[in-house]
Amino acid sequence: MSDALYFLENRPADKHFCLSVSFFAAHAQDNHHDQYRYKPSSEKYYQDIEIPLSATSTPQLYHSLPPFIANEKCESRVRWHWRFDTPEKYQMYMKAYYRMVTEIDLAVGEIIDRLKEQGELDNTLIIFTGDNGYFQSDYQITDKWYAYEQSIRVPLIVFAPRIPAGKRNISYKEIVLNIDIAPTLLSASGGPVPDTM
C-alpha cells in the first residue's frame, strides 16, 4: 500500500499513469493456525455481530456434489473442517475474513483520498476486481476450485467520471470476464483495441 501512495506522490504530474495495486488479503495462510491474518488494529470490526450461515451450507447439498468433491479427502472439505465445521469456527474465521476485506476497503479509500487531494479523481478510471470467488462454507466446502457461482463470480466495480450522472450507481447481474478488462482500458484511454490480445 505504501508503494502505491509513494507512486502517486512521485509520478510525473504532466503524464498519464496506470497504477495496479494487488492485495494478498483476503487469502488464507494455510500453514498458520489463524488462517486469515488481519492486522491487530482490525480486531474491533464485527465483534458484536453474528455472521449468518449461508443457506447453501447444508449436509444435503454437500452430498449432492459430485463424488470427487463430496468426500472427506477432498482438499475443499479438509479445509472446511479447519475453518467452518462448527458454529464457533465459522464465526471466528468469517469475522477474520471480513476484517481482511475491510482492510482492503480502507486501503482503496486511502488511494481515492490521495487522488482527491491531487485533483485527479475526476480524471481517473478506477477498476476494482478480484481473481476468484470463494466458498465460505457453501455446500460445506471452502476455497475456490469448482465451477459453481460462489467460486467463479468475482466483484467488478468501475468508477468512471466520464459516465453521465444518470448512468452511474447501476448494478448489473451479467457476468464479465477478466479478459474484458484490458480492451476496456484501451478503449477508455482512446487507444486502439487490437483484434487479438
GROMACS .gro file of C-alpha atoms in nm:
model
  197
    1MET     CA    1   0.000   0.000   0.000
    2SER     CA    2   0.280   0.243   0.086
    3ASP     CA    3   0.429   0.180  -0.261
    4ALA     CA    4   0.103   0.287  -0.426
    5LEU     CA    5   0.089   0.610  -0.226
    6TYR     CA    6   0.458   0.673  -0.295
    7PHE     CA    7   0.391   0.630  -0.667
    8LEU     CA    8   0.103   0.879  -0.659
    9GLU     CA    9   0.319   1.134  -0.477
   10ASN     CA   10   0.619   1.095  -0.707
   11ARG     CA   11   0.476   1.028  -1.053
   12PRO     CA   12   0.531   1.292  -1.323
   13ALA     CA   13   0.236   1.528  -1.281
   14ASP     CA   14   0.223   1.607  -1.654
   15LYS     CA   15   0.180   1.245  -1.771
   16HIS     CA   16  -0.099   0.990  -1.770
   17PHE     CA   17  -0.045   0.698  -1.536
   18CYS     CA   18  -0.155   0.343  -1.475
   19LEU     CA   19  -0.134   0.208  -1.122
   20SER     CA   20  -0.211  -0.155  -1.043
   21VAL     CA   21  -0.242  -0.249  -0.677
   22SER     CA   22  -0.277  -0.614  -0.575
   23PHE     CA   23  -0.364  -0.738  -0.228
   24PHE     CA   24  -0.281  -1.070  -0.063
   25ALA     CA   25  -0.589  -1.028   0.155
   26ALA     CA   26  -0.828  -1.196   0.181
   27HIS     CA   27  -0.633  -1.514   0.116
   28ALA     CA   28  -0.585  -1.762   0.396
   29GLN     CA   29  -0.242  -1.857   0.521
   30ASP     CA   30  -0.295  -2.231   0.527
   31ASN     CA   31   0.008  -2.319   0.738
   32HIS     CA   32  -0.090  -2.079   1.017
   33HIS     CA   33  -0.344  -2.165   1.286
   34ASP     CA   34  -0.517  -1.826   1.246
   35GLN     CA   35  -0.576  -1.884   0.871
   36TYR     CA   36  -0.697  -1.527   0.798
   37ARG     CA   37  -0.431  -1.297   0.941
   38TYR     CA   38  -0.569  -0.948   0.972
   39LYS     CA   39  -0.392  -0.654   1.134
   40PRO     CA   40  -0.437  -0.620   1.513
   41SER     CA   41  -0.600  -0.280   1.453
   42SER     CA   42  -0.886  -0.457   1.271
   43GLU     CA   43  -0.987  -0.664   1.573
   44LYS     CA   44  -1.251  -0.400   1.655
   45TYR     CA   45  -1.457  -0.482   1.345
   46TYR     CA   46  -1.752  -0.724   1.357
   47GLN     CA   47  -1.712  -0.809   1.726
   48ASP     CA   48  -2.075  -0.762   1.822
   49ILE     CA   49  -2.247  -0.918   1.524
   50GLU     CA   50  -2.327  -1.272   1.417
   51ILE     CA   51  -2.241  -1.365   1.060
   52PRO     CA   52  -2.535  -1.562   0.914
   53LEU     CA   53  -2.456  -1.906   0.780
   54SER     CA   54  -2.509  -1.943   0.406
   55ALA     CA   55  -2.836  -2.111   0.311
   56THR     CA   56  -2.631  -2.345   0.092
   57SER     CA   57  -2.426  -2.476   0.385
   58THR     CA   58  -2.619  -2.799   0.438
   59PRO     CA   59  -2.523  -3.166   0.454
   60GLN     CA   60  -2.780  -3.237   0.183
   61LEU     CA   61  -2.614  -3.000  -0.063
   62TYR     CA   62  -2.272  -3.134   0.028
   63HIS     CA   63  -2.384  -3.489  -0.050
   64SER     CA   64  -2.539  -3.372  -0.379
   65LEU     CA   65  -2.194  -3.270  -0.508
   66PRO     CA   66  -2.002  -3.497  -0.746
   67PRO     CA   67  -1.808  -3.772  -0.564
   68PHE     CA   68  -1.470  -3.615  -0.641
   69ILE     CA   69  -1.579  -3.317  -0.428
   70ALA     CA   70  -1.811  -3.482  -0.176
   71ASN     CA   71  -1.553  -3.689   0.004
   72GLU     CA   72  -1.354  -3.629   0.318
   73LYS     CA   73  -1.019  -3.640   0.135
   74CYS     CA   74  -1.112  -3.355  -0.098
   75GLU     CA   75  -0.898  -3.050  -0.011
   76SER     CA   76  -1.203  -2.821  -0.004
   77ARG     CA   77  -1.363  -3.046   0.256
   78VAL     CA   78  -1.041  -3.080   0.456
   79ARG     CA   79  -1.010  -2.701   0.474
   80TRP     CA   80  -1.380  -2.668   0.558
   81HIS     CA   81  -1.308  -2.875   0.867
   82TRP     CA   82  -1.017  -2.639   0.951
   83ARG     CA   83  -1.233  -2.329   0.929
   84PHE     CA   84  -1.607  -2.381   0.929
   85ASP     CA   85  -1.724  -2.715   1.070
   86THR     CA   86  -1.854  -2.570   1.398
   87PRO     CA   87  -2.059  -2.254   1.459
   88GLU     CA   88  -1.773  -2.113   1.671
   89LYS     CA   89  -1.513  -2.167   1.399
   90TYR     CA   90  -1.748  -2.024   1.139
   91GLN     CA   91  -1.795  -1.703   1.337
   92MET     CA   92  -1.425  -1.669   1.418
   93TYR     CA   93  -1.296  -1.725   1.064
   94MET     CA   94  -1.570  -1.535   0.882
   95LYS     CA   95  -1.510  -1.231   1.102
   96ALA     CA   96  -1.137  -1.263   1.038
   97TYR     CA   97  -1.204  -1.286   0.663
   98TYR     CA   98  -1.430  -0.980   0.669
   99ARG     CA   99  -1.171  -0.788   0.870
  100MET     CA  100  -0.922  -0.851   0.591
  101VAL     CA  101  -1.176  -0.736   0.330
  102THR     CA  102  -1.232  -0.422   0.537
  103GLU     CA  103  -0.856  -0.359   0.532
  104ILE     CA  104  -0.868  -0.368   0.151
  105ASP     CA  105  -1.159  -0.124   0.154
  106LEU     CA  106  -0.967   0.115   0.379
  107ALA     CA  107  -0.657   0.093   0.156
  108VAL     CA  108  -0.860   0.171  -0.156
  109GLY     CA  109  -1.009   0.464   0.035
  110GLU     CA  110  -0.657   0.597   0.101
  111ILE     CA  111  -0.578   0.584  -0.271
  112ILE     CA  112  -0.903   0.765  -0.354
  113ASP     CA  113  -0.834   1.029  -0.089
  114ARG     CA  114  -0.487   1.088  -0.237
  115LEU     CA  115  -0.633   1.124  -0.587
  116LYS     CA  116  -0.885   1.378  -0.450
  117GLU     CA  117  -0.605   1.574  -0.280
  118GLN     CA  118  -0.416   1.586  -0.609
  119GLY     CA  119  -0.725   1.693  -0.804
  120GLU     CA  120  -0.702   1.378  -1.015
  121LEU     CA  121  -1.002   1.177  -0.902
  122ASP     CA  122  -1.232   1.319  -1.171
  123ASN     CA  123  -0.969   1.229  -1.434
  124THR     CA  124  -0.911   0.872  -1.314
  125LEU     CA  125  -1.076   0.548  -1.417
  126ILE     CA  126  -1.075   0.305  -1.124
  127ILE     CA  127  -1.146  -0.065  -1.166
  128PHE     CA  128  -1.177  -0.291  -0.863
  129THR     CA  129  -1.195  -0.664  -0.923
  130GLY     CA  130  -1.076  -0.998  -0.790
  131ASP     CA  131  -0.942  -1.317  -0.939
  132ASN     CA  132  -1.197  -1.562  -0.798
  133GLY     CA  133  -1.494  -1.606  -0.573
  134TYR     CA  134  -1.494  -1.821  -0.261
  135PHE     CA  135  -1.689  -2.097  -0.092
  136GLN     CA  136  -1.748  -1.974   0.263
  137SER     CA  137  -1.899  -2.298   0.388
  138ASP     CA  138  -2.131  -2.306   0.087
  139TYR     CA  139  -2.202  -2.676   0.017
  140GLN     CA  140  -1.996  -2.734   0.334
  141ILE     CA  141  -1.669  -2.683   0.146
  142THR     CA  142  -1.429  -2.392   0.119
  143ASP     CA  143  -1.179  -2.222  -0.112
  144LYS     CA  144  -1.233  -2.171  -0.484
  145TRP     CA  145  -1.166  -2.463  -0.712
  146TYR     CA  146  -1.502  -2.564  -0.859
  147ALA     CA  147  -1.723  -2.409  -1.124
  148TYR     CA  148  -2.011  -2.305  -0.904
  149GLU     CA  149  -2.125  -1.944  -0.879
  150GLN     CA  150  -1.962  -1.887  -0.540
  151SER     CA  151  -1.623  -1.970  -0.689
  152ILE     CA  152  -1.640  -1.812  -1.034
  153ARG     CA  153  -1.829  -1.490  -0.958
  154VAL     CA  154  -1.593  -1.201  -0.889
  155PRO     CA  155  -1.650  -0.841  -0.787
  156LEU     CA  156  -1.620  -0.578  -1.057
  157ILE     CA  157  -1.666  -0.216  -0.955
  158VAL     CA  158  -1.592   0.058  -1.206
  159PHE     CA  159  -1.560   0.426  -1.119
  160ALA     CA  160  -1.558   0.626  -1.440
  161PRO     CA  161  -1.604   1.002  -1.400
  162ARG     CA  162  -1.694   1.045  -1.769
  163ILE     CA  163  -2.007   0.833  -1.731
  164PRO     CA  164  -2.311   1.064  -1.734
  165ALA     CA  165  -2.470   1.109  -1.390
  166GLY     CA  166  -2.789   0.927  -1.496
  167LYS     CA  167  -2.591   0.612  -1.577
  168ARG     CA  168  -2.396   0.589  -1.251
  169ASN     CA  169  -2.464   0.368  -0.948
  170ILE     CA  170  -2.607   0.087  -1.157
  171SER     CA  171  -2.562  -0.281  -1.073
  172TYR     CA  172  -2.565  -0.549  -1.340
  173LYS     CA  173  -2.620  -0.921  -1.298
  174GLU     CA  174  -2.438  -1.018  -1.617
  175ILE     CA  175  -2.109  -1.198  -1.575
  176VAL     CA  176  -1.794  -1.036  -1.709
  177LEU     CA  177  -1.457  -1.199  -1.753
  178ASN     CA  178  -1.114  -1.062  -1.674
  179ILE     CA  179  -1.033  -1.084  -2.047
  180ASP     CA  180  -1.274  -0.790  -2.089
  181ILE     CA  181  -1.067  -0.554  -1.873
  182ALA     CA  182  -0.766  -0.485  -2.100
  183PRO     CA  183  -0.978  -0.395  -2.407
  184THR     CA  184  -1.198  -0.178  -2.184
  185LEU     CA  185  -0.895   0.012  -2.050
  186LEU     CA  186  -0.758   0.062  -2.401
  187SER     CA  187  -1.092   0.185  -2.527
  188ALA     CA  188  -1.135   0.424  -2.232
  189SER     CA  189  -0.788   0.568  -2.292
  190GLY     CA  190  -0.873   0.640  -2.655
  191GLY     CA  191  -0.623   0.385  -2.783
  192PRO     CA  192  -0.692   0.121  -3.046
  193VAL     CA  193  -0.803  -0.223  -2.933
  194PRO     CA  194  -0.616  -0.498  -3.121
  195ASP     CA  195  -0.816  -0.776  -3.286
  196THR     CA  196  -0.632  -1.026  -3.067
  197MET     CA  197  -0.480  -0.981  -2.725
   0.00000   0.00000   0.00000
